[in-house]
């Protein structure tokens, strides 16, 4: 039979509790998370219900870790935020490439670089989430490469900083620019590396060198377009809010139509380098799929939630409680499930 539909107001904690206590896993797609997400997280941690979401809001994500991670760990509640296009392709791809490097060269990866191309549009809700995130947490705090922790010993490095300008990249033979989702994706990847290092130092050392770096850029067709993308990435929240109010950007509730989504696609091209001085020790790969923000995000977060549900109560496979990442909580089995539903992870011989 069809599942029951339970209705609750996100603004009323008791109503949220009533729904959450009936579930084993909650899948949250309602944002902006900084505005309405906390009551759901709060209920899940208190009531012992596991949780996944599609948030791309690093400031809010950090705030939830600070408030609830300790209690979630103590109760064994697993929370896996950012399980949509932000940030499953980045997180799973980086882990996959590091595993391939270790098998092929017997050394850890020292760098994984991601180059992103896509066709697709954002919804008004996504635009508003970005506005609220910057207004609430400020650019300087959001610029912290290790905002989601764990903090890097020795502090952030220059190479950890977000890409902020148009750059020619000889590796892929293309102009590149800041990628809009890199601010959350890179921090999720760094959290994955740090969590693995804390939980299993030997396993982490096999995959990632002590100076490991992950970077992410958008691919642009030419210098002019790359420069325009770089300038757009510097636009303050006030300007973006004004553009939305003027109707130049979609309003909350507006987004790509079904026909538009059918034509959309994304592709990450990945370059992984092994530790050491031999430049030939490189591997290539790609992650690709259809409409990133909606069609494929729905697959990603659903597969993550189903996998977490299936593992619940299994002593050998239930992830450790607390705020995890897709890679640290679900790992290669999730990657295999995604491949089966059309989100491809392909090895490449060359670029």
Short mmCIF file of C-alpha atoms in Angstrom, two decimals:
data_model
loop_
_atom_site.label_atom_id
_atom_site.label_comp_id
_atom_site.label_asym_id
_atom_site.label_seq_id
_atom_site.Cartn_x
_atom_site.Cartn_y
_atom_site.Cartn_z
CA UNK A 1 0.00 0.00 0.00
CA UNK A 2 1.03 3.61 -0.36
CA UNK A 3 2.93 5.00 2.62
CA UNK A 4 1.14 7.29 5.04
CA UNK A 5 1.56 11.03 4.57
CA UNK A 6 2.25 12.75 7.88
CA UNK A 7 1.97 16.53 7.95
CA UNK A 8 3.85 18.71 10.43
CA UNK A 9 4.96 22.31 10.69
CA UNK A 10 8.73 22.70 10.79
CA UNK A 11 8.15 25.70 13.05
CA UNK A 12 6.50 23.58 15.77
CA UNK A 13 8.90 21.24 17.56
CA UNK A 14 6.16 19.00 18.98
CA UNK A 15 4.75 18.38 15.49
CA UNK A 16 8.20 17.56 14.14
CA UNK A 17 8.76 15.20 17.08
CA UNK A 18 5.49 13.39 16.34
CA UNK A 19 6.66 12.56 12.81
CA UNK A 20 10.29 11.82 13.61
CA UNK A 21 9.51 9.38 16.43
CA UNK A 22 7.64 7.16 13.95
CA UNK A 23 10.64 6.84 11.63
CA UNK A 24 13.92 4.93 11.67
CA UNK A 25 15.52 7.26 9.11
CA UNK A 26 14.49 10.80 8.18
CA UNK A 27 15.35 12.12 4.71
CA UNK A 28 15.18 15.92 4.74
CA UNK A 29 14.96 17.96 1.55
CA UNK A 30 13.34 21.09 3.00
CA UNK A 31 15.41 24.24 3.11
CA UNK A 32 16.80 26.76 3.54
CA UNK A 33 18.17 24.57 6.32
CA UNK A 34 19.44 27.56 8.28
CA UNK A 35 15.81 28.69 8.52
CA UNK A 36 13.87 25.46 9.10
CA UNK A 37 16.35 22.59 9.44
CA UNK A 38 17.31 22.59 13.11
CA UNK A 39 14.03 21.24 14.60
CA UNK A 40 14.36 18.09 12.50
CA UNK A 41 17.99 17.52 13.53
CA UNK A 42 17.09 18.19 17.15
CA UNK A 43 14.26 15.67 17.07
CA UNK A 44 16.35 12.99 15.37
CA UNK A 45 19.13 13.22 17.95
CA UNK A 46 16.76 13.27 20.95
CA UNK A 47 14.51 10.49 19.66
CA UNK A 48 17.18 8.20 18.19
CA UNK A 49 16.25 8.49 14.51
CA UNK A 50 18.97 8.46 11.84
CA UNK A 51 19.09 11.36 9.37
CA UNK A 52 20.20 12.33 5.86
CA UNK A 53 19.72 15.60 3.99
CA UNK A 54 20.68 17.56 0.88
CA UNK A 55 21.91 20.75 2.53
CA UNK A 56 24.65 22.77 0.86
CA UNK A 57 24.98 25.28 3.71
CA UNK A 58 28.38 24.88 5.41
CA UNK A 59 27.73 27.46 8.14
CA UNK A 60 24.53 25.77 9.29
CA UNK A 61 26.18 22.37 8.96
CA UNK A 62 28.99 23.49 11.28
CA UNK A 63 26.47 24.86 13.77
CA UNK A 64 24.65 21.51 13.88
CA UNK A 65 27.92 19.65 14.46
CA UNK A 66 28.76 21.94 17.37
CA UNK A 67 25.32 21.57 18.95
CA UNK A 68 24.50 17.92 18.38
CA UNK A 69 27.52 15.80 17.44
CA UNK A 70 28.45 14.80 20.98
CA UNK A 71 24.91 13.74 21.87
CA UNK A 72 24.49 11.90 18.56
CA UNK A 73 27.71 9.95 19.10
CA UNK A 74 26.63 9.00 22.61
CA UNK A 75 23.26 7.73 21.35
CA UNK A 76 24.57 6.10 18.18
CA UNK A 77 22.43 8.34 15.96
CA UNK A 78 23.91 8.62 12.47
CA UNK A 79 23.52 11.93 10.63
CA UNK A 80 24.74 12.23 7.03
CA UNK A 81 24.13 15.77 5.78
CA UNK A 82 25.02 16.92 2.25
CA UNK A 83 23.93 13.69 0.59
CA UNK A 84 22.74 15.18 -2.69
CA UNK A 85 24.71 16.78 -5.52
CA UNK A 86 26.22 18.66 -2.60
CA UNK A 87 28.35 16.67 -1.89
CA UNK A 88 28.09 13.00 -2.87
CA UNK A 89 29.86 13.20 -6.26
CA UNK A 90 32.83 15.05 -4.74
CA UNK A 91 33.06 12.96 -1.59
CA UNK A 92 32.58 9.57 -3.20
CA UNK A 93 34.81 10.42 -6.17
CA UNK A 94 37.72 11.57 -4.01
CA UNK A 95 37.56 8.39 -1.92
CA UNK A 96 37.32 6.26 -5.08
CA UNK A 97 40.30 7.92 -6.75
CA UNK A 98 42.44 7.60 -3.62
CA UNK A 99 41.57 3.90 -3.41
CA UNK A 100 42.57 3.42 -7.05
CA UNK A 101 45.89 5.21 -6.50
CA UNK A 102 46.69 3.02 -3.49
CA UNK A 103 45.96 -0.17 -5.44
CA UNK A 104 47.76 0.89 -8.63
CA UNK A 105 50.88 2.52 -7.18
CA UNK A 106 51.07 1.25 -3.61
CA UNK A 107 51.19 4.83 -2.39
CA UNK A 108 48.67 7.27 -0.95
CA UNK A 109 47.21 10.07 -3.03
CA UNK A 110 48.75 13.48 -2.51
CA UNK A 111 46.23 15.36 -4.61
CA UNK A 112 42.83 14.86 -6.21
CA UNK A 113 41.65 17.60 -8.58
CA UNK A 114 38.05 17.78 -9.79
CA UNK A 115 36.95 19.70 -12.89
CA UNK A 116 33.20 20.19 -13.18
CA UNK A 117 31.06 20.80 -16.25
CA UNK A 118 27.29 20.85 -16.16
CA UNK A 119 24.08 22.09 -17.70
CA UNK A 120 21.30 22.96 -15.30
CA UNK A 121 19.59 25.68 -13.34
CA UNK A 122 19.05 26.46 -9.67
CA UNK A 123 15.74 26.84 -7.91
CA UNK A 124 14.75 29.95 -6.00
CA UNK A 125 15.10 28.02 -2.76
CA UNK A 126 18.72 27.20 -3.53
CA UNK A 127 19.42 30.86 -4.29
CA UNK A 128 17.80 31.89 -1.01
CA UNK A 129 19.82 29.30 0.91
CA UNK A 130 23.03 30.87 -0.36
CA UNK A 131 21.84 34.35 0.57
CA UNK A 132 20.85 33.35 4.10
CA UNK A 133 24.06 31.39 4.64
CA UNK A 134 26.27 34.37 3.86
CA UNK A 135 24.10 36.79 5.84
CA UNK A 136 24.05 34.53 8.91
CA UNK A 137 27.67 33.40 9.02
CA UNK A 138 29.67 35.95 7.03
CA UNK A 139 32.12 35.44 4.21
CA UNK A 140 35.21 35.28 6.41
CA UNK A 141 33.88 32.38 8.46
CA UNK A 142 32.57 30.53 5.42
CA UNK A 143 36.00 30.90 3.80
CA UNK A 144 37.58 28.62 6.43
CA UNK A 145 38.71 25.54 4.44
CA UNK A 146 38.27 23.37 7.53
CA UNK A 147 34.97 24.87 8.66
CA UNK A 148 33.43 21.41 9.04
CA UNK A 149 36.51 20.04 10.80
CA UNK A 150 38.46 18.25 11.90
CA UNK A 151 41.00 21.07 12.03
CA UNK A 152 44.23 20.41 10.16
CA UNK A 153 47.37 20.13 12.27
CA UNK A 154 49.41 23.20 11.38
CA UNK A 155 46.33 25.05 10.16
CA UNK A 156 45.04 25.74 6.64
CA UNK A 157 47.50 26.06 3.77
CA UNK A 158 47.46 28.35 0.77
CA UNK A 159 46.45 25.47 -1.48
CA UNK A 160 43.38 24.83 0.69
CA UNK A 161 41.87 28.24 -0.13
CA UNK A 162 38.83 28.38 -2.39
CA UNK A 163 39.46 29.11 -6.06
CA UNK A 164 38.62 32.77 -6.61
CA UNK A 165 39.85 33.64 -10.10
CA UNK A 166 39.86 32.51 -13.69
CA UNK A 167 42.80 30.20 -14.36
CA UNK A 168 44.15 28.33 -17.37
CA UNK A 169 44.70 24.70 -16.40
CA UNK A 170 47.16 22.79 -18.54
CA UNK A 171 46.14 19.41 -17.13
CA UNK A 172 42.72 19.55 -18.75
CA UNK A 173 43.62 22.13 -21.41
CA UNK A 174 40.85 24.50 -20.44
CA UNK A 175 40.05 27.74 -18.69
CA UNK A 176 38.64 27.16 -15.22
CA UNK A 177 36.74 29.26 -12.70
CA UNK A 178 35.28 29.04 -9.19
CA UNK A 179 32.63 26.32 -8.91
CA UNK A 180 29.55 27.44 -6.99
CA UNK A 181 29.28 24.24 -4.94
CA UNK A 182 32.99 23.92 -4.10
CA UNK A 183 32.57 25.80 -0.82
CA UNK A 184 30.56 22.91 0.64
CA UNK A 185 32.06 20.07 -1.41
CA UNK A 186 35.70 20.69 -0.51
CA UNK A 187 34.87 20.94 3.17
CA UNK A 188 32.93 17.67 3.12
CA UNK A 189 35.91 15.96 1.48
CA UNK A 190 38.30 17.38 4.08
CA UNK A 191 35.96 16.25 6.83
CA UNK A 192 35.95 12.74 5.36
CA UNK A 193 39.75 12.62 5.31
CA UNK A 194 39.95 13.97 8.86
CA UNK A 195 37.31 11.61 10.27
CA UNK A 196 39.05 8.61 8.72
CA UNK A 197 42.41 9.75 10.11
CA UNK A 198 40.91 10.05 13.59
CA UNK A 199 39.08 6.71 13.49
CA UNK A 200 41.54 4.57 11.52
CA UNK A 201 44.96 6.26 11.14
CA UNK A 202 46.58 3.37 9.27
CA UNK A 203 43.75 3.13 6.76
CA UNK A 204 43.86 6.88 6.22
CA UNK A 205 47.62 6.83 5.68
CA UNK A 206 47.20 4.21 2.96
CA UNK A 207 44.82 6.47 1.06
CA UNK A 208 45.91 10.05 1.79
CA UNK A 209 49.37 11.55 2.23
CA UNK A 210 50.02 13.92 5.12
CA UNK A 211 49.97 16.85 2.67
CA UNK A 212 46.88 15.65 0.76
CA UNK A 213 44.98 18.34 -1.17
CA UNK A 214 41.56 18.30 -2.81
CA UNK A 215 40.55 21.06 -5.22
CA UNK A 216 37.46 21.67 -7.31
CA UNK A 217 36.95 24.01 -10.26
CA UNK A 218 34.37 24.67 -12.93
CA UNK A 219 35.44 24.22 -16.55
CA UNK A 220 34.78 27.24 -18.79
CA UNK A 221 34.68 27.38 -22.61
CA UNK A 222 37.02 30.37 -22.84
CA UNK A 223 38.80 33.07 -20.83
CA UNK A 224 35.94 35.55 -21.09
CA UNK A 225 33.43 33.11 -19.66
CA UNK A 226 35.83 32.04 -16.91
CA UNK A 227 36.38 35.67 -15.94
CA UNK A 228 32.64 36.31 -15.86
CA UNK A 229 32.13 33.26 -13.63
CA UNK A 230 34.86 34.44 -11.27
CA UNK A 231 33.29 37.89 -10.98
CA UNK A 232 29.87 36.37 -10.33
CA UNK A 233 31.29 34.27 -7.51
CA UNK A 234 32.34 37.47 -5.72
CA UNK A 235 28.84 39.00 -5.77
CA UNK A 236 27.73 39.78 -2.19
CA UNK A 237 24.54 38.36 -0.73
CA UNK A 238 22.93 41.80 -0.85
CA UNK A 239 23.30 41.96 -4.63
CA UNK A 240 21.98 38.43 -5.12
CA UNK A 241 19.00 39.19 -2.87
CA UNK A 242 18.29 42.33 -4.92
CA UNK A 243 18.45 40.35 -8.17
CA UNK A 244 16.01 37.79 -6.78
CA UNK A 245 13.62 40.52 -5.63
CA UNK A 246 13.79 42.09 -9.09
CA UNK A 247 12.85 38.80 -10.72
CA UNK A 248 16.26 38.33 -12.36
CA UNK A 249 16.73 35.11 -10.38
CA UNK A 250 14.10 32.45 -9.60
CA UNK A 251 11.88 32.90 -6.55
CA UNK A 252 11.50 30.27 -3.81
CA UNK A 253 9.27 27.56 -5.25
CA UNK A 254 10.46 28.21 -8.80
CA UNK A 255 12.96 26.02 -10.61
CA UNK A 256 13.72 24.07 -13.79
CA UNK A 257 10.72 22.44 -15.47
CA UNK A 258 10.51 18.70 -16.14
CA UNK A 259 11.41 19.30 -19.78
CA UNK A 260 14.42 21.41 -18.81
CA UNK A 261 15.57 18.78 -16.33
CA UNK A 262 15.52 16.11 -19.04
CA UNK A 263 18.16 18.06 -20.97
CA UNK A 264 20.40 18.74 -17.98
CA UNK A 265 23.58 16.85 -17.12
CA UNK A 266 26.76 16.99 -15.04
CA UNK A 267 30.27 15.60 -15.29
CA UNK A 268 33.22 15.62 -12.90
CA UNK A 269 36.61 14.86 -14.45
CA UNK A 270 39.08 13.71 -11.81
CA UNK A 271 42.86 13.67 -11.73
CA UNK A 272 44.56 11.83 -8.86
CA UNK A 273 48.29 12.05 -8.20
CA UNK A 274 50.26 9.60 -6.07
CA UNK A 275 52.64 10.75 -3.35
CA UNK A 276 56.24 11.18 -4.49
CA UNK A 277 58.04 12.97 -7.28
CA UNK A 278 57.04 10.82 -10.26
CA UNK A 279 54.60 12.91 -12.36
CA UNK A 280 53.58 9.83 -14.36
CA UNK A 281 51.85 8.33 -11.34
CA UNK A 282 48.47 9.75 -12.21
CA UNK A 283 45.05 8.24 -12.65
CA UNK A 284 41.96 9.68 -14.29
CA UNK A 285 38.26 9.16 -13.80
CA UNK A 286 34.85 10.72 -14.20
CA UNK A 287 31.53 10.89 -12.39
CA UNK A 288 28.53 11.78 -14.53
CA UNK A 289 24.77 11.82 -14.59
CA UNK A 290 21.67 13.73 -15.58
CA UNK A 291 20.06 16.73 -13.94
CA UNK A 292 22.25 17.37 -10.91
CA UNK A 293 20.12 19.50 -8.66
CA UNK A 294 16.89 17.53 -8.75
CA UNK A 295 16.75 14.23 -10.64
CA UNK A 296 20.15 12.93 -9.57
CA UNK A 297 20.06 14.54 -6.13
CA UNK A 298 16.82 12.62 -5.51
CA UNK A 299 18.57 9.37 -6.42
CA UNK A 300 21.63 10.15 -4.31
CA UNK A 301 19.84 11.06 -1.10
CA UNK A 302 17.30 8.24 -1.50
CA UNK A 303 19.98 5.61 -1.98
CA UNK A 304 21.87 6.97 1.02
CA UNK A 305 18.73 6.87 3.18
CA UNK A 306 17.78 3.36 2.04
CA UNK A 307 21.28 2.08 2.64
CA UNK A 308 21.34 3.61 6.11
CA UNK A 309 17.93 2.05 6.82
CA UNK A 310 19.12 -1.38 5.68
CA UNK A 311 22.18 -1.14 7.91
CA UNK A 312 20.28 0.01 10.99
CA UNK A 313 20.62 -2.48 13.80
CA UNK A 314 23.27 -4.56 12.04
CA UNK A 315 26.18 -4.62 14.47
CA UNK A 316 28.79 -5.09 11.75
CA UNK A 317 27.58 -2.42 9.35
CA UNK A 318 25.76 0.34 11.22
CA UNK A 319 27.98 3.44 10.87
CA UNK A 320 29.40 5.10 13.97
CA UNK A 321 27.04 7.68 15.44
CA UNK A 322 27.49 11.40 15.00
CA UNK A 323 27.80 13.68 12.01
CA UNK A 324 29.32 11.55 9.28
CA UNK A 325 29.92 12.09 5.59
CA UNK A 326 28.69 9.93 2.71
CA UNK A 327 32.19 8.50 2.23
CA UNK A 328 32.85 7.70 5.89
CA UNK A 329 29.37 6.38 6.67
CA UNK A 330 28.50 4.44 3.51
CA UNK A 331 31.64 4.25 1.36
CA UNK A 332 32.12 2.07 -1.71
CA UNK A 333 28.78 0.21 -1.40
CA UNK A 334 26.93 3.50 -1.89
CA UNK A 335 29.09 4.25 -4.91
CA UNK A 336 28.09 0.89 -6.41
CA UNK A 337 24.41 1.56 -5.76
CA UNK A 338 24.63 4.95 -7.43
CA UNK A 339 26.33 3.44 -10.47
CA UNK A 340 23.43 0.97 -10.76
CA UNK A 341 20.87 3.82 -10.91
CA UNK A 342 22.72 5.72 -13.62
CA UNK A 343 25.21 7.90 -11.77
CA UNK A 344 28.36 6.64 -13.44
CA UNK A 345 31.84 6.25 -11.96
CA UNK A 346 34.12 5.55 -14.93
CA UNK A 347 37.85 4.95 -15.06
CA UNK A 348 39.60 6.90 -17.84
CA UNK A 349 42.87 6.02 -19.54
CA UNK A 350 43.56 9.64 -20.43
CA UNK A 351 41.92 13.07 -20.64
#
